[in-house]
Short mmCIF file of C-alpha atoms in Angstrom, two decimals:
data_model
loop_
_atom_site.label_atom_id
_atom_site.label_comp_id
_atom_site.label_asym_id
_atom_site.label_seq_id
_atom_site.Cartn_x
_atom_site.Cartn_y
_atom_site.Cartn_z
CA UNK A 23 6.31 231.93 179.95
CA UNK A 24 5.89 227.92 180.91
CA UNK A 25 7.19 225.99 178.40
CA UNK A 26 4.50 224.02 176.45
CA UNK A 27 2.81 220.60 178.23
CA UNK A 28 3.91 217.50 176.40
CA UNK A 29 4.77 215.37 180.03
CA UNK A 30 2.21 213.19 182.20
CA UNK A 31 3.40 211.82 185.25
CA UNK A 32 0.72 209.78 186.93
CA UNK A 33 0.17 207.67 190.17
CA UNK A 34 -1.70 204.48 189.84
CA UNK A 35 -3.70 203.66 192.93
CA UNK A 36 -7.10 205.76 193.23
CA UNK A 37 -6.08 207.90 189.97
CA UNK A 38 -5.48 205.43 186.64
CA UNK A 39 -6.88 202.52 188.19
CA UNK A 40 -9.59 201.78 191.24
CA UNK A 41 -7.74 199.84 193.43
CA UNK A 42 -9.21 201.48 196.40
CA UNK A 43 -11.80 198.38 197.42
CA UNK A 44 -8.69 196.19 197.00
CA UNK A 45 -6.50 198.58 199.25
CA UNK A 46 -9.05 199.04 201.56
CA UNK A 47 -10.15 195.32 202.21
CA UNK A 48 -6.03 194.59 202.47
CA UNK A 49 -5.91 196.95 205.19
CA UNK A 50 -8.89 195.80 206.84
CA UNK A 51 -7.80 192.14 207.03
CA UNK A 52 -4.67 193.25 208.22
CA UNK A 53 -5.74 195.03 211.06
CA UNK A 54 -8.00 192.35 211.72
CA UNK A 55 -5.40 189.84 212.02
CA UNK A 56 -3.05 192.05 214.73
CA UNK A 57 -5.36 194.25 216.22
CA UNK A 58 -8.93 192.66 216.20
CA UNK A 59 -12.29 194.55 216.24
CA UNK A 60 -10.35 197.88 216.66
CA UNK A 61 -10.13 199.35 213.08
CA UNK A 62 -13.42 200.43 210.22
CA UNK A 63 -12.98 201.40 206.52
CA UNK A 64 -12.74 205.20 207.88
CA UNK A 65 -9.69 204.40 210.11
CA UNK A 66 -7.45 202.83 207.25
CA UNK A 67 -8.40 205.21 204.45
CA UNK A 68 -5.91 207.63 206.43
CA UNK A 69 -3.49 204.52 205.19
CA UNK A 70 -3.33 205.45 201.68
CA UNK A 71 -0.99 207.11 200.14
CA UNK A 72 2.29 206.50 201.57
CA UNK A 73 4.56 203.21 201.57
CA UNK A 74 3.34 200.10 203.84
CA UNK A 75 6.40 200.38 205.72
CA UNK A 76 5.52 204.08 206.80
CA UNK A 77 2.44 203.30 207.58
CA UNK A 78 2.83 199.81 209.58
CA UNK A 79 5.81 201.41 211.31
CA UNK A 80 3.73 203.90 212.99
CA UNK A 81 1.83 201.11 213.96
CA UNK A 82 4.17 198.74 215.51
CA UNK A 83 7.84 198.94 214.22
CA UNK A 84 8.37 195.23 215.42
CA UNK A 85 5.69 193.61 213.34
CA UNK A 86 6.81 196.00 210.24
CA UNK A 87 7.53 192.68 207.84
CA UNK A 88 4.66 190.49 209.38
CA UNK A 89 2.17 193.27 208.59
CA UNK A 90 3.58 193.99 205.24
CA UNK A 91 3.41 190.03 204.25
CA UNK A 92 0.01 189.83 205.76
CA UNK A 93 -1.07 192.66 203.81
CA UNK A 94 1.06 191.20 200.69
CA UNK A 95 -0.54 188.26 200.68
CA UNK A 96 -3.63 189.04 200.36
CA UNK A 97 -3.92 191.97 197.95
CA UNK A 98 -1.78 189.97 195.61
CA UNK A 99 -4.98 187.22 195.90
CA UNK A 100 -8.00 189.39 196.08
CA UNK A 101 -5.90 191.73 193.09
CA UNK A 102 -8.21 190.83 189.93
CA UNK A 103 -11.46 190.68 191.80
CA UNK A 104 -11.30 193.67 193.78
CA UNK A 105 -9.29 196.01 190.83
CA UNK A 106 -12.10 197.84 188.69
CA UNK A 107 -11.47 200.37 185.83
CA UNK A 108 -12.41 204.38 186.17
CA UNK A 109 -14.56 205.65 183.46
CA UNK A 110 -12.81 207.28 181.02
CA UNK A 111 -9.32 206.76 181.67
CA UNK A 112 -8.24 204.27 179.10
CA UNK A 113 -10.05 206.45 176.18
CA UNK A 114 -8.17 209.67 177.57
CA UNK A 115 -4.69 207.91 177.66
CA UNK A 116 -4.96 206.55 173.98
CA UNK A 117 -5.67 210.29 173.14
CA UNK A 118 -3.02 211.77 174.86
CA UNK A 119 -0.50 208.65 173.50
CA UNK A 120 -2.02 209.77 170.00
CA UNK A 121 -1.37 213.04 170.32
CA UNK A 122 2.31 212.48 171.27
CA UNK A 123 2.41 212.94 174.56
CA UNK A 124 5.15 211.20 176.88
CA UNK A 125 3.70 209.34 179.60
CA UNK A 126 5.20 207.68 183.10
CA UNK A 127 3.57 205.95 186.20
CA UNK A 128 5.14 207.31 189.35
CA UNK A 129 3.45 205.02 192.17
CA UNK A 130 4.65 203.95 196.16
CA UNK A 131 3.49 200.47 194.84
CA UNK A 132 6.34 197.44 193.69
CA UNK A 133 6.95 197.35 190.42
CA UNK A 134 5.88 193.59 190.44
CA UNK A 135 1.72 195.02 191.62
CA UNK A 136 2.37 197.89 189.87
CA UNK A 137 2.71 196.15 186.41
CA UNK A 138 0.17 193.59 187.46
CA UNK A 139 -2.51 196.58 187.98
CA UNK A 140 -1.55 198.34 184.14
CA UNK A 141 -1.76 195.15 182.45
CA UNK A 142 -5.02 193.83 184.04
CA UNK A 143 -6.42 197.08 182.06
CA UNK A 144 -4.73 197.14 179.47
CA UNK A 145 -2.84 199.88 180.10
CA UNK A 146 0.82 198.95 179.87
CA UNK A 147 1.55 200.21 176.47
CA UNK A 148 1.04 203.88 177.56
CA UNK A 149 3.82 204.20 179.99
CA UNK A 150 7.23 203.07 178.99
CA UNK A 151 8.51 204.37 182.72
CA UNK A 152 7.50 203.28 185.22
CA UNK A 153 8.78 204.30 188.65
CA UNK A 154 7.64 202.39 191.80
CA UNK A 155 8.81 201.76 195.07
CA UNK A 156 11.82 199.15 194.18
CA UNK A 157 13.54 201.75 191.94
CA UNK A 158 13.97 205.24 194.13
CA UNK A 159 15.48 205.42 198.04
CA UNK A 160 12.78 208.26 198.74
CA UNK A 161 8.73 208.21 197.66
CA UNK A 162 6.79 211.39 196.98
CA UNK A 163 6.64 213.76 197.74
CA UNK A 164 10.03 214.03 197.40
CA UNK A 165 11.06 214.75 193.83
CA UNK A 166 13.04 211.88 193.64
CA UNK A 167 10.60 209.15 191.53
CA UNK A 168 9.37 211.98 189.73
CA UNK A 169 12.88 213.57 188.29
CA UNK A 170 13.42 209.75 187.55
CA UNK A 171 10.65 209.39 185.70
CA UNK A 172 11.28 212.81 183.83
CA UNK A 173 14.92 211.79 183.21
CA UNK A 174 13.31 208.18 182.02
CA UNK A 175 11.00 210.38 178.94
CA UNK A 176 14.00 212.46 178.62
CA UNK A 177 11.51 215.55 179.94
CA UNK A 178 11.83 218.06 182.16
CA UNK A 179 9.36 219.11 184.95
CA UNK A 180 8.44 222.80 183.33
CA UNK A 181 6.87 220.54 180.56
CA UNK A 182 5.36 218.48 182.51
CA UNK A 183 2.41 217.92 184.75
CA UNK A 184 1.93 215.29 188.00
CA UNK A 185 -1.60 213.86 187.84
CA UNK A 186 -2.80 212.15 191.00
CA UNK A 187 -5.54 211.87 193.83
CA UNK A 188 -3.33 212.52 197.21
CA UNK A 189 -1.80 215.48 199.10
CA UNK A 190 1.64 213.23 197.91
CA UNK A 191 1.15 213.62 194.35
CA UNK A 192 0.32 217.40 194.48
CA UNK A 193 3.25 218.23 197.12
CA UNK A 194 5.50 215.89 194.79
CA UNK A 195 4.76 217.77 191.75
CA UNK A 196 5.31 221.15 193.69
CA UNK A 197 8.39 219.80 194.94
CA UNK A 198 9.59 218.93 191.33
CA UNK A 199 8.15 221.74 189.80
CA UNK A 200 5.79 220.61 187.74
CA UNK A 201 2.44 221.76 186.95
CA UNK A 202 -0.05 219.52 189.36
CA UNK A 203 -3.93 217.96 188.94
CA UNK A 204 -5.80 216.77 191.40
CA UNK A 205 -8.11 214.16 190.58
CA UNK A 206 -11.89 214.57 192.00
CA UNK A 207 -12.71 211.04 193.04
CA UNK A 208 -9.90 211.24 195.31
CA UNK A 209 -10.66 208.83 198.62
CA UNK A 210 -9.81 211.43 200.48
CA UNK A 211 -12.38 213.79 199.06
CA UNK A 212 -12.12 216.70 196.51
CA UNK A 213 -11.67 219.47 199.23
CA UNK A 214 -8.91 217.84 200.83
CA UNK A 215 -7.06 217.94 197.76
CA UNK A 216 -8.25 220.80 196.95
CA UNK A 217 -6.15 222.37 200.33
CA UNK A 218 -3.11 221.48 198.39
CA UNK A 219 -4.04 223.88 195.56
CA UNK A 220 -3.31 221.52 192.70
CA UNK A 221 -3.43 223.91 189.07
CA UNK A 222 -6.48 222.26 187.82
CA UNK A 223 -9.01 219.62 189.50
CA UNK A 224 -10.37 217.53 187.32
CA UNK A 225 -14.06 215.93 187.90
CA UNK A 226 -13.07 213.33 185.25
CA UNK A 227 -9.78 211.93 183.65
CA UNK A 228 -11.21 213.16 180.53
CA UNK A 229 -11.29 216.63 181.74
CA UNK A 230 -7.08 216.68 181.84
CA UNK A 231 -7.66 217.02 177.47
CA UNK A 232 -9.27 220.09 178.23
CA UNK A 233 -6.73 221.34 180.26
CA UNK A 234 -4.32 220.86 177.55
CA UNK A 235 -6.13 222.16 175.21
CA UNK A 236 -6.60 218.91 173.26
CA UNK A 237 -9.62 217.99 171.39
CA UNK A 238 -11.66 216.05 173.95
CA UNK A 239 -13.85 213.60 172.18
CA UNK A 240 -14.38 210.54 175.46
CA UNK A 241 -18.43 210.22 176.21
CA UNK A 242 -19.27 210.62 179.34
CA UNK A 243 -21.94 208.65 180.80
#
């Protein structure tokens, strides 16, 4: 018998928040700047997900740290224009936070952008832990950030479930063993999360109250 859910770990990017115009238009102007005219929005949405430096290595190991500043540089300016709020998710986590539920951020990001992102929305005072990038030596999906965040809400991963919108989140709950959900307006696309056979997709953040069986009382346009 699973022990009862009172755990949320959640990523940030593309799942609490829609930073996905922001990440996109980094990437974009990146690419731009090192290899002109050959890269569209459809190329660099295969981007997200995994740390900059995994990513940019692939590319070109020797321009790593120019890449990285590049790309840096400009999502830290284009940040509060571009970052735009998902319907739903703020009413959701004050229900969940008022129904006593412990609550962490587990996100590739740096703390520093991480932070920025939660408190643009308002979102800060649900998660006490945060884990980013700065704070583990390996990203999801190893279990690393997420036992850290567990051990951070003094929780433990059969009470827990992993909340995001990549095959990282889902594999990094598995890997953990917590109980996963996949998030519908996933970049990727609902059926390629979906090949990761999360426990429960969810159309809407609001739909993760039904899934716990909490009252859900968030309007849905």
């Amino acid at each position: 018998m699973m022990k009862k859910i009172d755990t949320l770990l959640f990523d940030l990017d593309g799942t609490l928040i829609n930073t996905i115009d922001l990440i996109v238009a980094s990437f974009l102007h990146t690419m731009e700047t090192y290899y002109p005219g050959e890269y569209c929005r459809e190329d660099v949405i295969h981007f997200i997900g995994p740390p900059l430096s995994e990513t940019f290595t692939k590319l070109d190991p020797s321009k790593v740290e120019d890449m990285t500043r590049t790309y840096r540089a400009f999502n830290h300016e284009k940040h509060d224009e571009l970052v735009e709020e998902y319907e739903g998710v703020r009413e959701t986590l004050e229900i969940l936070h008022e129904n006593g539920f412990k609550m962490a951020v587990v996100t590739t990001k740096r703390r520093e952008t991480a932070v920025k992102g939660l408190k643009l929305l308002e979102m800060e005072k649900f998660f006490p832990v945060v884990v980013s990038l700065d704070d583990v030596t390996n990203y999801k999906p190893d279990p690393e950030p997420l036992e850290k965040a567990l051990n951070g809400l003094n929780s433990s991963a059969e009470k827990a479930v992993m909340v995001g919108d990549s095959e990282h989140d889902i594999l990094g709950g598995k890997n953990t063993g917590t109980q996963t959900a996949g998030v519908a307006w996933s970049v990727k696309g609902r059926e390629h999360l979906e090949s990761y056979k999360p426990d429960v997709m969810l159309d809407h953040m609001p739909d993760l109250l039904d899934f716990l069986g909490i009252k859900n009382s968030v309007k849905q346009n």
